[in-house]
Amino acid sequence: MNSTDSETPDKSLYTTSQIITYMGNKRKLLPIIENVVIDIQKELGNKPLKIGEGFSGSGVVSRILKTNAAELYTNDLAGYSTTLNRCYLDNPTENTQKMIKKHIDKANQLAEKNESKEIGDGWISKHWSPSGPTIKDDERVYFTDTNGKRIDSMRNYIETIPKKYQPYVLAPLLVECSIHNNTNGQFSSYYKGMYGGKTQTDTKRITQKIHIPYPIFYDSPCNHHVSQMDTNEWAKKMGNKTELDIVYYDPPYNKHPYNIYYFLLDIINDWDKSQEIPNTYRGQPDTRVKSLYNSITHAKNTMLDLINNTRAKYILLSYNDGGIIPIAELDTLLENTDREITKIPIEHKTYNRLKGLSNYKRTSEYKNVKEFLYVIKRK
């Protein structure tokens, strides 16, 4: 079902389709997070909820939050995440959807027309895909030569359309670029010299032509607000603006910043051809900013600053037991915020709404658990 259908698509389709391939993706947590949100709403007297998400990433959690919120505030420092949220969290009018379809059809037509031609102002085809069907030793192979040209054609066209329509055409293009590439799912490396590497892994996915689908929307009475800034600063800004009922945080938990793994999505999103492309393996511009959450020295204080400056009745926090902050130290840090802490193990679908939050009070030890969802209630 696409955006031009008269009926609202099924919620499960909306929360599982057209989502970028993403490390740390919280798709497996969606039922748990949603059930916790439903229980919190009951505790708050079934009032309409103001909800926020500070590290939105792929936007998949924000989609499920949208289906439960009256007001939704999302934030991420990455430009591609901002574009995804501006598209998929929106409720465009019928007339706007007609214009979206028109521009997507045109972008796809241009891609078909130009895929066998030399793109004069090529950007992806120049730096991140081979120059032809035969891959040369010194060429980066993130995309096929055909898809490199298709991306260039479509992205160049998107730059020419009115800005208000751009996110709706660009977001589904980003999703397709995250799928049909010559990598194992992220852009820190690619299969060198051939598609799928020596074992020719997953060549059908890699070589399939990139085609922009119509975005899937979910029409719900939810006002959404999208920000692109440092999350700790966002929390302070939101605190000065309004009190939220629930905020969900999924901060970086190891020393590797996500912008290494997804830099090409930002390249395609930003389309800044003035950037200098270094003669390196990835060809990643030297614009990386390492998050304080990736720092052993600063992660704990940064986390404490975030919790203390979040003005919300409830904070939901995901964290991995292999993270920079050891779980025991995170437990202590959260206890010292003088809030009521509930700790839910999420290795499997362990949260049971029939039990409710009270069964997960921090009185148990959990073994072999990869991740936890903390429910942090203001006293």
mmCIF file of C-alpha atoms in Angstrom:
data_model
loop_
_atom_site.group_PDB
_atom_site.id
_atom_site.type_symbol
_atom_site.label_atom_id
_atom_site.label_comp_id
_atom_site.label_asym_id
_atom_site.label_seq_id
_atom_site.Cartn_x
_atom_site.Cartn_y
_atom_site.Cartn_z
ATOM 1 C CA MET A 1 0.000 0.000 0.000
ATOM 2 C CA ASN A 2 1.409 3.417 -0.849
ATOM 3 C CA SER A 3 0.789 7.000 0.070
ATOM 4 C CA THR A 4 -1.781 7.523 -2.665
ATOM 5 C CA ASP A 5 -4.181 4.885 -1.345
ATOM 6 C CA SER A 6 -7.335 6.251 0.230
ATOM 7 C CA GLU A 7 -7.161 4.061 3.334
ATOM 8 C CA THR A 8 -4.637 4.391 6.126
ATOM 9 C CA PRO A 9 -2.073 1.566 5.850
ATOM 10 C CA ASP A 10 -1.853 -1.132 8.483
ATOM 11 C CA LYS A 11 0.262 -0.033 11.448
ATOM 12 C CA SER A 12 2.487 -3.092 11.195
ATOM 13 C CA LEU A 13 3.279 -2.180 7.578
ATOM 14 C CA TYR A 14 4.062 1.392 8.587
ATOM 15 C CA THR A 15 6.437 0.311 11.355
ATOM 16 C CA THR A 16 8.260 -2.413 9.405
ATOM 17 C CA SER A 17 8.500 -1.164 5.806
ATOM 18 C CA GLN A 18 10.710 1.434 4.120
ATOM 19 C CA ILE A 19 13.181 1.582 6.996
ATOM 20 C CA ILE A 20 16.887 2.051 6.387
ATOM 21 C CA THR A 21 19.290 -0.790 7.092
ATOM 22 C CA TYR A 22 20.656 0.393 10.404
ATOM 23 C CA MET A 23 23.031 -0.858 13.100
ATOM 24 C CA GLY A 24 21.419 -0.751 16.508
ATOM 25 C CA ASN A 25 17.984 -0.744 14.921
ATOM 26 C CA LYS A 26 15.274 -1.084 17.562
ATOM 27 C CA ARG A 27 12.708 -2.972 15.486
ATOM 28 C CA LYS A 28 12.828 -5.925 17.910
ATOM 29 C CA LEU A 29 12.032 -3.532 20.766
ATOM 30 C CA LEU A 30 8.975 -1.949 19.201
ATOM 31 C CA PRO A 31 6.388 -4.180 20.923
ATOM 32 C CA ILE A 32 8.115 -3.719 24.285
ATOM 33 C CA ILE A 33 8.416 0.046 23.937
ATOM 34 C CA GLU A 34 4.829 0.376 22.760
ATOM 35 C CA ASN A 35 3.485 -1.728 25.625
ATOM 36 C CA VAL A 36 5.438 0.328 28.157
ATOM 37 C CA VAL A 37 4.040 3.519 26.592
ATOM 38 C CA ILE A 38 0.502 2.120 26.801
ATOM 39 C CA ASP A 39 0.978 1.244 30.484
ATOM 40 C CA ILE A 40 2.387 4.692 31.222
ATOM 41 C CA GLN A 41 -0.564 6.316 29.475
ATOM 42 C CA LYS A 42 -2.895 4.343 31.746
ATOM 43 C CA GLU A 43 -0.942 5.500 34.805
ATOM 44 C CA LEU A 44 -1.385 9.075 33.561
ATOM 45 C CA GLY A 45 -5.149 8.672 33.277
ATOM 46 C CA ASN A 46 -5.248 7.960 29.527
ATOM 47 C CA LYS A 47 -4.434 11.582 28.732
ATOM 48 C CA PRO A 48 -3.133 12.522 25.250
ATOM 49 C CA LEU A 49 0.646 12.095 25.365
ATOM 50 C CA LYS A 50 3.496 14.436 24.546
ATOM 51 C CA ILE A 51 6.395 12.175 23.567
ATOM 52 C CA GLY A 52 9.975 12.824 22.489
ATOM 53 C CA GLU A 53 12.842 10.821 21.018
ATOM 54 C CA GLY A 54 16.341 12.226 21.317
ATOM 55 C CA PHE A 55 18.410 9.832 19.158
ATOM 56 C CA SER A 56 15.978 9.068 16.377
ATOM 57 C CA GLY A 57 18.343 7.390 13.893
ATOM 58 C CA SER A 58 16.318 5.288 11.476
ATOM 59 C CA GLY A 59 13.086 6.769 12.832
ATOM 60 C CA VAL A 60 11.509 3.364 13.428
ATOM 61 C CA VAL A 61 10.820 4.010 17.128
ATOM 62 C CA SER A 62 9.422 7.445 16.308
ATOM 63 C CA ARG A 63 6.962 5.768 13.958
ATOM 64 C CA ILE A 64 5.576 3.586 16.741
ATOM 65 C CA LEU A 65 5.554 6.569 19.103
ATOM 66 C CA LYS A 66 3.581 8.551 16.524
ATOM 67 C CA THR A 67 0.776 6.001 16.694
ATOM 68 C CA ASN A 68 0.489 6.641 20.456
ATOM 69 C CA ALA A 69 1.178 10.377 20.715
ATOM 70 C CA ALA A 70 -0.816 13.559 20.365
ATOM 71 C CA GLU A 71 2.422 15.577 20.129
ATOM 72 C CA LEU A 72 5.744 14.074 18.991
ATOM 73 C CA TYR A 73 9.187 15.705 19.160
ATOM 74 C CA THR A 74 12.050 13.898 17.405
ATOM 75 C CA ASN A 75 15.721 14.756 17.173
ATOM 76 C CA ASP A 76 18.952 13.426 15.715
ATOM 77 C CA LEU A 77 22.225 15.073 14.742
ATOM 78 C CA ALA A 78 22.371 13.209 11.416
ATOM 79 C CA GLY A 79 20.881 14.919 8.384
ATOM 80 C CA TYR A 80 19.566 11.705 6.845
ATOM 81 C CA SER A 81 17.619 10.963 10.032
ATOM 82 C CA THR A 82 16.047 14.416 9.885
ATOM 83 C CA THR A 83 14.941 13.818 6.297
ATOM 84 C CA LEU A 84 13.481 10.408 7.144
ATOM 85 C CA ASN A 85 11.463 11.865 10.012
ATOM 86 C CA ARG A 86 10.221 14.836 8.013
ATOM 87 C CA CYS A 87 8.845 12.398 5.482
ATOM 88 C CA TYR A 88 7.576 9.375 7.358
ATOM 89 C CA LEU A 89 6.171 11.139 10.426
ATOM 90 C CA ASP A 90 4.102 13.547 8.367
ATOM 91 C CA ASN A 91 0.429 13.467 7.414
ATOM 92 C CA PRO A 92 0.551 15.119 3.966
ATOM 93 C CA THR A 93 -2.684 16.269 2.382
ATOM 94 C CA GLU A 94 -4.156 14.551 -0.648
ATOM 95 C CA ASN A 95 -2.966 17.370 -2.909
ATOM 96 C CA THR A 96 0.540 17.161 -1.457
ATOM 97 C CA GLN A 97 0.563 13.409 -2.024
ATOM 98 C CA LYS A 98 -0.332 13.966 -5.677
ATOM 99 C CA MET A 99 2.655 16.286 -6.042
ATOM 100 C CA ILE A 100 4.895 13.769 -4.274
ATOM 101 C CA LYS A 101 3.805 11.096 -6.756
ATOM 102 C CA LYS A 102 4.469 13.430 -9.667
ATOM 103 C CA HIS A 103 8.018 14.173 -8.498
ATOM 104 C CA ILE A 104 8.820 10.538 -7.678
ATOM 105 C CA ASP A 105 7.586 9.428 -11.101
ATOM 106 C CA LYS A 106 9.733 12.093 -12.754
ATOM 107 C CA ALA A 107 12.821 11.124 -10.724
ATOM 108 C CA ASN A 108 12.414 7.471 -11.681
ATOM 109 C CA GLN A 109 11.912 8.360 -15.348
ATOM 110 C CA LEU A 110 15.119 10.406 -15.378
ATOM 111 C CA ALA A 111 16.999 7.552 -13.740
ATOM 112 C CA GLU A 112 15.872 5.164 -16.483
ATOM 113 C CA LYS A 113 16.782 7.670 -19.170
ATOM 114 C CA ASN A 114 20.249 8.489 -17.827
ATOM 115 C CA GLU A 115 21.472 5.200 -16.352
ATOM 116 C CA SER A 116 23.467 4.320 -19.468
ATOM 117 C CA LYS A 117 24.792 7.834 -20.036
ATOM 118 C CA GLU A 118 27.745 9.690 -18.595
ATOM 119 C CA ILE A 119 26.489 12.012 -15.838
ATOM 120 C CA GLY A 120 28.254 15.312 -16.433
ATOM 121 C CA ASP A 121 27.934 16.467 -12.842
ATOM 122 C CA GLY A 122 28.031 12.994 -11.333
ATOM 123 C CA TRP A 123 28.808 12.764 -7.642
ATOM 124 C CA ILE A 124 28.126 9.214 -6.518
ATOM 125 C CA SER A 125 29.158 7.808 -9.900
ATOM 126 C CA LYS A 126 32.390 9.793 -9.737
ATOM 127 C CA HIS A 127 33.530 8.898 -6.229
ATOM 128 C CA TRP A 128 31.704 5.822 -4.891
ATOM 129 C CA SER A 129 30.863 3.535 -7.806
ATOM 130 C CA PRO A 130 32.788 2.074 -10.751
ATOM 131 C CA SER A 131 32.992 3.989 -14.019
ATOM 132 C CA GLY A 132 31.631 1.039 -15.981
ATOM 133 C CA PRO A 133 30.620 -2.640 -15.869
ATOM 134 C CA THR A 134 34.251 -3.701 -15.392
ATOM 135 C CA ILE A 135 35.545 -2.728 -11.949
ATOM 136 C CA LYS A 136 39.032 -1.219 -11.914
ATOM 137 C CA ASP A 137 41.491 -1.904 -9.102
ATOM 138 C CA ASP A 138 41.470 1.664 -7.749
ATOM 139 C CA GLU A 139 37.697 2.213 -7.837
ATOM 140 C CA ARG A 140 35.397 2.327 -4.833
ATOM 141 C CA VAL A 141 32.531 -0.104 -5.200
ATOM 142 C CA TYR A 142 29.750 1.047 -2.880
ATOM 143 C CA PHE A 143 27.164 0.870 -5.668
ATOM 144 C CA THR A 144 26.978 -0.642 -9.126
ATOM 145 C CA ASP A 145 27.926 1.677 -11.983
ATOM 146 C CA THR A 146 24.243 1.717 -13.015
ATOM 147 C CA ASN A 147 22.978 2.608 -9.548
ATOM 148 C CA GLY A 148 25.652 5.274 -9.146
ATOM 149 C CA LYS A 149 24.243 7.026 -12.208
ATOM 150 C CA ARG A 150 20.655 6.452 -11.104
ATOM 151 C CA ILE A 151 21.331 8.012 -7.708
ATOM 152 C CA ASP A 152 23.004 11.010 -9.364
ATOM 153 C CA SER A 153 20.084 11.539 -11.747
ATOM 154 C CA MET A 154 17.445 11.249 -9.039
ATOM 155 C CA ARG A 155 19.312 13.314 -6.475
ATOM 156 C CA ASN A 156 20.131 16.074 -8.977
ATOM 157 C CA TYR A 157 16.441 16.244 -9.862
ATOM 158 C CA ILE A 158 15.383 16.420 -6.216
ATOM 159 C CA GLU A 159 17.523 19.556 -5.854
ATOM 160 C CA THR A 160 15.367 21.268 -8.492
ATOM 161 C CA ILE A 161 11.944 20.688 -6.919
ATOM 162 C CA PRO A 162 10.362 22.940 -4.257
ATOM 163 C CA LYS A 163 11.966 22.362 -0.858
ATOM 164 C CA LYS A 164 8.666 21.447 0.775
ATOM 165 C CA TYR A 165 8.469 18.317 -1.402
ATOM 166 C CA GLN A 166 12.116 17.283 -1.207
ATOM 167 C CA PRO A 167 11.990 15.150 1.989
ATOM 168 C CA TYR A 168 9.163 12.997 0.591
ATOM 169 C CA VAL A 169 11.214 12.066 -2.489
ATOM 170 C CA LEU A 170 14.622 11.968 -0.822
ATOM 171 C CA ALA A 171 13.659 9.825 2.197
ATOM 172 C CA PRO A 172 12.554 6.752 0.211
ATOM 173 C CA LEU A 173 15.649 7.184 -1.981
ATOM 174 C CA LEU A 174 17.814 7.012 1.157
ATOM 175 C CA VAL A 175 16.032 3.827 2.187
ATOM 176 C CA GLU A 176 16.738 2.227 -1.185
ATOM 177 C CA CYS A 177 20.382 3.353 -1.108
ATOM 178 C CA SER A 178 20.767 1.722 2.306
ATOM 179 C CA ILE A 179 19.566 -1.581 0.836
ATOM 180 C CA HIS A 180 20.946 -1.849 -2.700
ATOM 181 C CA ASN A 181 24.644 -1.323 -2.106
ATOM 182 C CA ASN A 182 27.796 -3.425 -2.213
ATOM 183 C CA THR A 183 28.235 -3.717 1.558
ATOM 184 C CA ASN A 184 27.177 -5.995 4.396
ATOM 185 C CA GLY A 185 24.666 -3.405 5.594
ATOM 186 C CA GLN A 186 26.753 -0.359 6.535
ATOM 187 C CA PHE A 187 29.195 1.921 4.757
ATOM 188 C CA SER A 188 32.398 1.534 6.769
ATOM 189 C CA SER A 189 33.565 -0.923 4.101
ATOM 190 C CA TYR A 190 32.529 -2.433 0.783
ATOM 191 C CA TYR A 191 33.227 -5.627 -1.121
ATOM 192 C CA LYS A 192 36.386 -4.726 -2.992
ATOM 193 C CA GLY A 193 36.857 -5.623 -6.642
ATOM 194 C CA MET A 194 33.530 -7.353 -7.255
ATOM 195 C CA TYR A 195 29.904 -7.310 -6.197
ATOM 196 C CA GLY A 196 29.388 -9.433 -3.122
ATOM 197 C CA GLY A 197 33.115 -10.064 -2.727
ATOM 198 C CA LYS A 198 34.868 -13.348 -3.438
ATOM 199 C CA THR A 199 31.842 -15.354 -2.347
ATOM 200 C CA GLN A 200 29.486 -13.131 -4.373
ATOM 201 C CA THR A 201 27.285 -12.703 -1.330
ATOM 202 C CA ASP A 202 23.761 -11.349 -1.857
ATOM 203 C CA THR A 203 24.389 -10.143 -5.408
ATOM 204 C CA LYS A 204 20.674 -9.890 -6.231
ATOM 205 C CA ARG A 205 20.161 -7.282 -3.515
ATOM 206 C CA ILE A 206 23.361 -5.458 -4.437
ATOM 207 C CA THR A 207 22.762 -5.232 -8.185
ATOM 208 C CA GLN A 208 19.016 -4.557 -8.187
ATOM 209 C CA LYS A 209 18.247 -1.175 -9.724
ATOM 210 C CA ILE A 210 17.431 1.580 -7.250
ATOM 211 C CA HIS A 211 13.890 2.820 -7.793
ATOM 212 C CA ILE A 212 12.152 5.346 -5.518
ATOM 213 C CA PRO A 213 8.940 3.891 -4.018
ATOM 214 C CA TYR A 214 6.043 6.004 -2.831
ATOM 215 C CA PRO A 215 6.489 6.637 0.889
ATOM 216 C CA ILE A 216 4.225 4.921 3.380
ATOM 217 C CA PHE A 217 2.353 7.326 5.647
ATOM 218 C CA TYR A 218 0.232 6.651 8.702
ATOM 219 C CA ASP A 219 -2.540 9.175 9.148
ATOM 220 C CA SER A 220 -2.970 9.818 12.853
ATOM 221 C CA PRO A 221 -3.931 12.908 14.872
ATOM 222 C CA CYS A 222 -0.349 13.576 15.944
ATOM 223 C CA ASN A 223 1.522 16.837 15.522
ATOM 224 C CA HIS A 224 5.211 16.198 14.915
ATOM 225 C CA HIS A 225 8.252 18.437 15.343
ATOM 226 C CA VAL A 226 11.656 17.462 13.913
ATOM 227 C CA SER A 227 14.996 18.825 15.179
ATOM 228 C CA GLN A 228 18.616 18.299 14.141
ATOM 229 C CA MET A 229 21.003 19.090 16.978
ATOM 230 C CA ASP A 230 23.102 17.630 19.789
ATOM 231 C CA THR A 231 20.750 15.569 21.951
ATOM 232 C CA ASN A 232 21.887 17.006 25.278
ATOM 233 C CA GLU A 233 21.292 20.503 23.933
ATOM 234 C CA TRP A 234 17.936 19.369 22.564
ATOM 235 C CA ALA A 235 16.933 18.099 26.015
ATOM 236 C CA LYS A 236 17.742 21.477 27.555
ATOM 237 C CA LYS A 237 15.884 23.321 24.807
ATOM 238 C CA MET A 238 12.840 21.083 25.199
ATOM 239 C CA GLY A 239 12.967 21.556 28.967
ATOM 240 C CA ASN A 240 12.714 25.306 28.512
ATOM 241 C CA LYS A 241 9.815 24.863 26.106
ATOM 242 C CA THR A 242 7.504 22.221 27.534
ATOM 243 C CA GLU A 243 7.231 19.212 29.810
ATOM 244 C CA LEU A 244 6.981 15.882 28.018
ATOM 245 C CA ASP A 245 5.176 12.842 29.313
ATOM 246 C CA ILE A 246 7.688 10.362 27.865
ATOM 247 C CA VAL A 247 11.115 10.665 26.255
ATOM 248 C CA TYR A 248 12.915 7.729 24.659
ATOM 249 C CA TYR A 249 16.729 7.705 24.423
ATOM 250 C CA ASP A 250 18.896 5.211 22.576
ATOM 251 C CA PRO A 251 22.359 6.806 22.916
ATOM 252 C CA PRO A 252 25.538 5.540 21.243
ATOM 253 C CA TYR A 253 27.019 2.922 23.523
ATOM 254 C CA ASN A 254 30.445 2.028 22.102
ATOM 255 C CA LYS A 255 33.542 3.857 20.852
ATOM 256 C CA HIS A 256 32.540 3.732 17.175
ATOM 257 C CA PRO A 257 30.504 6.751 15.980
ATOM 258 C CA TYR A 258 27.606 5.938 13.660
ATOM 259 C CA ASN A 259 28.698 8.550 11.125
ATOM 260 C CA ILE A 260 31.481 6.196 10.015
ATOM 261 C CA TYR A 261 28.906 3.554 9.156
ATOM 262 C CA TYR A 262 26.344 5.822 7.487
ATOM 263 C CA PHE A 263 28.388 8.653 5.983
ATOM 264 C CA LEU A 264 27.138 7.928 2.449
ATOM 265 C CA LEU A 265 23.540 8.458 3.527
ATOM 266 C CA ASP A 266 24.539 11.926 4.689
ATOM 267 C CA ILE A 267 26.478 12.488 1.440
ATOM 268 C CA ILE A 268 23.333 11.676 -0.546
ATOM 269 C CA ASN A 269 21.133 13.623 1.855
ATOM 270 C CA ASP A 270 23.218 16.809 1.976
ATOM 271 C CA TRP A 271 24.375 16.743 -1.679
ATOM 272 C CA ASP A 272 27.167 19.215 -1.004
ATOM 273 C CA LYS A 273 29.416 18.786 -4.018
ATOM 274 C CA SER A 274 31.829 21.420 -2.732
ATOM 275 C CA GLN A 275 33.182 18.932 -0.186
ATOM 276 C CA GLU A 276 36.704 17.713 -0.763
ATOM 277 C CA ILE A 277 36.731 13.942 -1.155
ATOM 278 C CA PRO A 278 39.959 12.462 0.245
ATOM 279 C CA ASN A 279 41.928 9.812 -1.598
ATOM 280 C CA THR A 280 41.180 7.168 1.023
ATOM 281 C CA TYR A 281 39.550 3.747 1.015
ATOM 282 C CA ARG A 282 36.079 5.075 1.906
ATOM 283 C CA GLY A 283 36.369 8.542 0.440
ATOM 284 C CA GLN A 284 34.708 9.913 3.563
ATOM 285 C CA PRO A 285 35.068 13.688 4.008
ATOM 286 C CA ASP A 286 36.878 14.637 7.200
ATOM 287 C CA THR A 287 33.824 16.117 8.886
ATOM 288 C CA ARG A 288 33.326 13.460 11.551
ATOM 289 C CA VAL A 289 32.338 14.616 15.011
ATOM 290 C CA LYS A 290 32.769 11.992 17.718
ATOM 291 C CA SER A 291 29.979 11.968 20.256
ATOM 292 C CA LEU A 292 30.856 12.287 23.930
ATOM 293 C CA TYR A 293 28.845 9.080 24.352
ATOM 294 C CA ASN A 294 31.628 7.340 22.377
ATOM 295 C CA SER A 295 34.223 8.462 24.923
ATOM 296 C CA ILE A 296 35.235 6.361 27.928
ATOM 297 C CA THR A 297 36.217 9.594 29.666
ATOM 298 C CA HIS A 298 33.005 11.522 29.043
ATOM 299 C CA ALA A 299 30.170 9.014 28.522
ATOM 300 C CA LYS A 300 28.990 8.795 32.151
ATOM 301 C CA ASN A 301 28.929 12.540 32.788
ATOM 302 C CA THR A 302 27.232 13.132 29.445
ATOM 303 C CA MET A 303 24.567 10.555 30.294
ATOM 304 C CA LEU A 304 24.020 12.092 33.729
ATOM 305 C CA ASP A 305 23.721 15.546 32.168
ATOM 306 C CA LEU A 306 21.108 14.210 29.748
ATOM 307 C CA ILE A 307 18.970 12.583 32.434
ATOM 308 C CA ASN A 308 19.183 15.577 34.756
ATOM 309 C CA ASN A 309 18.196 18.024 32.019
ATOM 310 C CA THR A 310 15.305 16.010 30.617
ATOM 311 C CA ARG A 311 12.020 17.523 31.710
ATOM 312 C CA ALA A 312 9.701 14.540 31.447
ATOM 313 C CA LYS A 313 7.513 12.423 33.679
ATOM 314 C CA TYR A 314 9.098 9.256 32.274
ATOM 315 C CA ILE A 315 12.371 8.569 30.490
ATOM 316 C CA LEU A 316 12.822 5.325 28.562
ATOM 317 C CA LEU A 317 16.502 4.475 28.079
ATOM 318 C CA SER A 318 17.965 1.601 26.037
ATOM 319 C CA TYR A 319 21.509 0.525 26.787
ATOM 320 C CA ASN A 320 23.663 -2.455 25.805
ATOM 321 C CA ASP A 321 25.635 -4.528 28.297
ATOM 322 C CA GLY A 322 28.678 -4.208 26.031
ATOM 323 C CA GLY A 323 28.587 -0.439 26.231
ATOM 324 C CA ILE A 324 31.237 2.006 27.376
ATOM 325 C CA ILE A 325 29.297 2.489 30.611
ATOM 326 C CA PRO A 326 29.143 -0.872 32.449
ATOM 327 C CA ILE A 327 25.585 -1.786 33.371
ATOM 328 C CA ALA A 328 26.377 -1.824 37.099
ATOM 329 C CA GLU A 329 27.770 1.713 36.853
ATOM 330 C CA LEU A 330 24.766 2.836 34.825
ATOM 331 C CA ASP A 331 22.477 1.388 37.504
ATOM 332 C CA THR A 332 24.281 3.430 40.161
ATOM 333 C CA LEU A 333 24.256 6.560 38.023
ATOM 334 C CA LEU A 334 20.499 6.332 37.514
ATOM 335 C CA GLU A 335 19.830 5.577 41.191
ATOM 336 C CA ASN A 336 21.668 8.755 42.112
ATOM 337 C CA THR A 337 19.265 10.851 40.022
ATOM 338 C CA ASP A 338 16.672 10.274 42.765
ATOM 339 C CA ARG A 339 14.127 8.844 40.355
ATOM 340 C CA GLU A 340 12.188 5.592 40.427
ATOM 341 C CA ILE A 341 14.004 3.059 38.225
ATOM 342 C CA THR A 342 12.462 0.031 36.510
ATOM 343 C CA LYS A 343 14.826 -2.237 34.573
ATOM 344 C CA ILE A 344 13.464 -4.494 31.820
ATOM 345 C CA PRO A 345 15.706 -7.119 30.164
ATOM 346 C CA ILE A 346 15.162 -7.201 26.414
ATOM 347 C CA GLU A 347 17.216 -10.076 25.061
ATOM 348 C CA HIS A 348 13.892 -11.698 24.228
ATOM 349 C CA LYS A 349 10.334 -10.428 24.265
ATOM 350 C CA THR A 350 10.255 -10.510 28.033
ATOM 351 C CA TYR A 351 7.938 -7.607 28.745
ATOM 352 C CA ASN A 352 4.458 -8.825 29.573
ATOM 353 C CA ARG A 353 1.729 -6.195 29.762
ATOM 354 C CA LEU A 354 -0.353 -8.524 31.906
ATOM 355 C CA LYS A 355 2.397 -8.310 34.516
ATOM 356 C CA GLY A 356 2.974 -4.591 34.135
ATOM 357 C CA LEU A 357 5.925 -2.467 35.146
ATOM 358 C CA SER A 358 5.866 -3.475 38.791
ATOM 359 C CA ASN A 359 7.226 -6.953 38.043
ATOM 360 C CA TYR A 360 10.448 -5.477 36.693
ATOM 361 C CA LYS A 361 11.490 -3.363 39.656
ATOM 362 C CA ARG A 362 15.229 -3.475 40.159
ATOM 363 C CA THR A 363 15.304 -6.398 42.583
ATOM 364 C CA SER A 364 16.516 -9.156 40.260
ATOM 365 C CA GLU A 365 19.787 -10.127 38.647
ATOM 366 C CA TYR A 366 19.629 -10.805 34.915
ATOM 367 C CA LYS A 367 22.017 -13.243 33.235
ATOM 368 C CA ASN A 368 22.915 -13.460 29.543
ATOM 369 C CA VAL A 369 21.017 -10.296 28.708
ATOM 370 C CA LYS A 370 22.321 -8.199 25.823
ATOM 371 C CA GLU A 371 20.363 -5.045 26.493
ATOM 372 C CA PHE A 372 18.074 -3.340 28.976
ATOM 373 C CA LEU A 373 15.231 -0.880 28.748
ATOM 374 C CA TYR A 374 15.198 1.424 31.766
ATOM 375 C CA VAL A 375 11.957 3.141 32.725
ATOM 376 C CA ILE A 376 12.939 6.203 34.746
ATOM 377 C CA LYS A 377 10.027 7.822 36.548
ATOM 378 C CA ARG A 378 10.203 11.233 38.125
ATOM 379 C CA LYS A 379 9.201 11.091 41.786
#
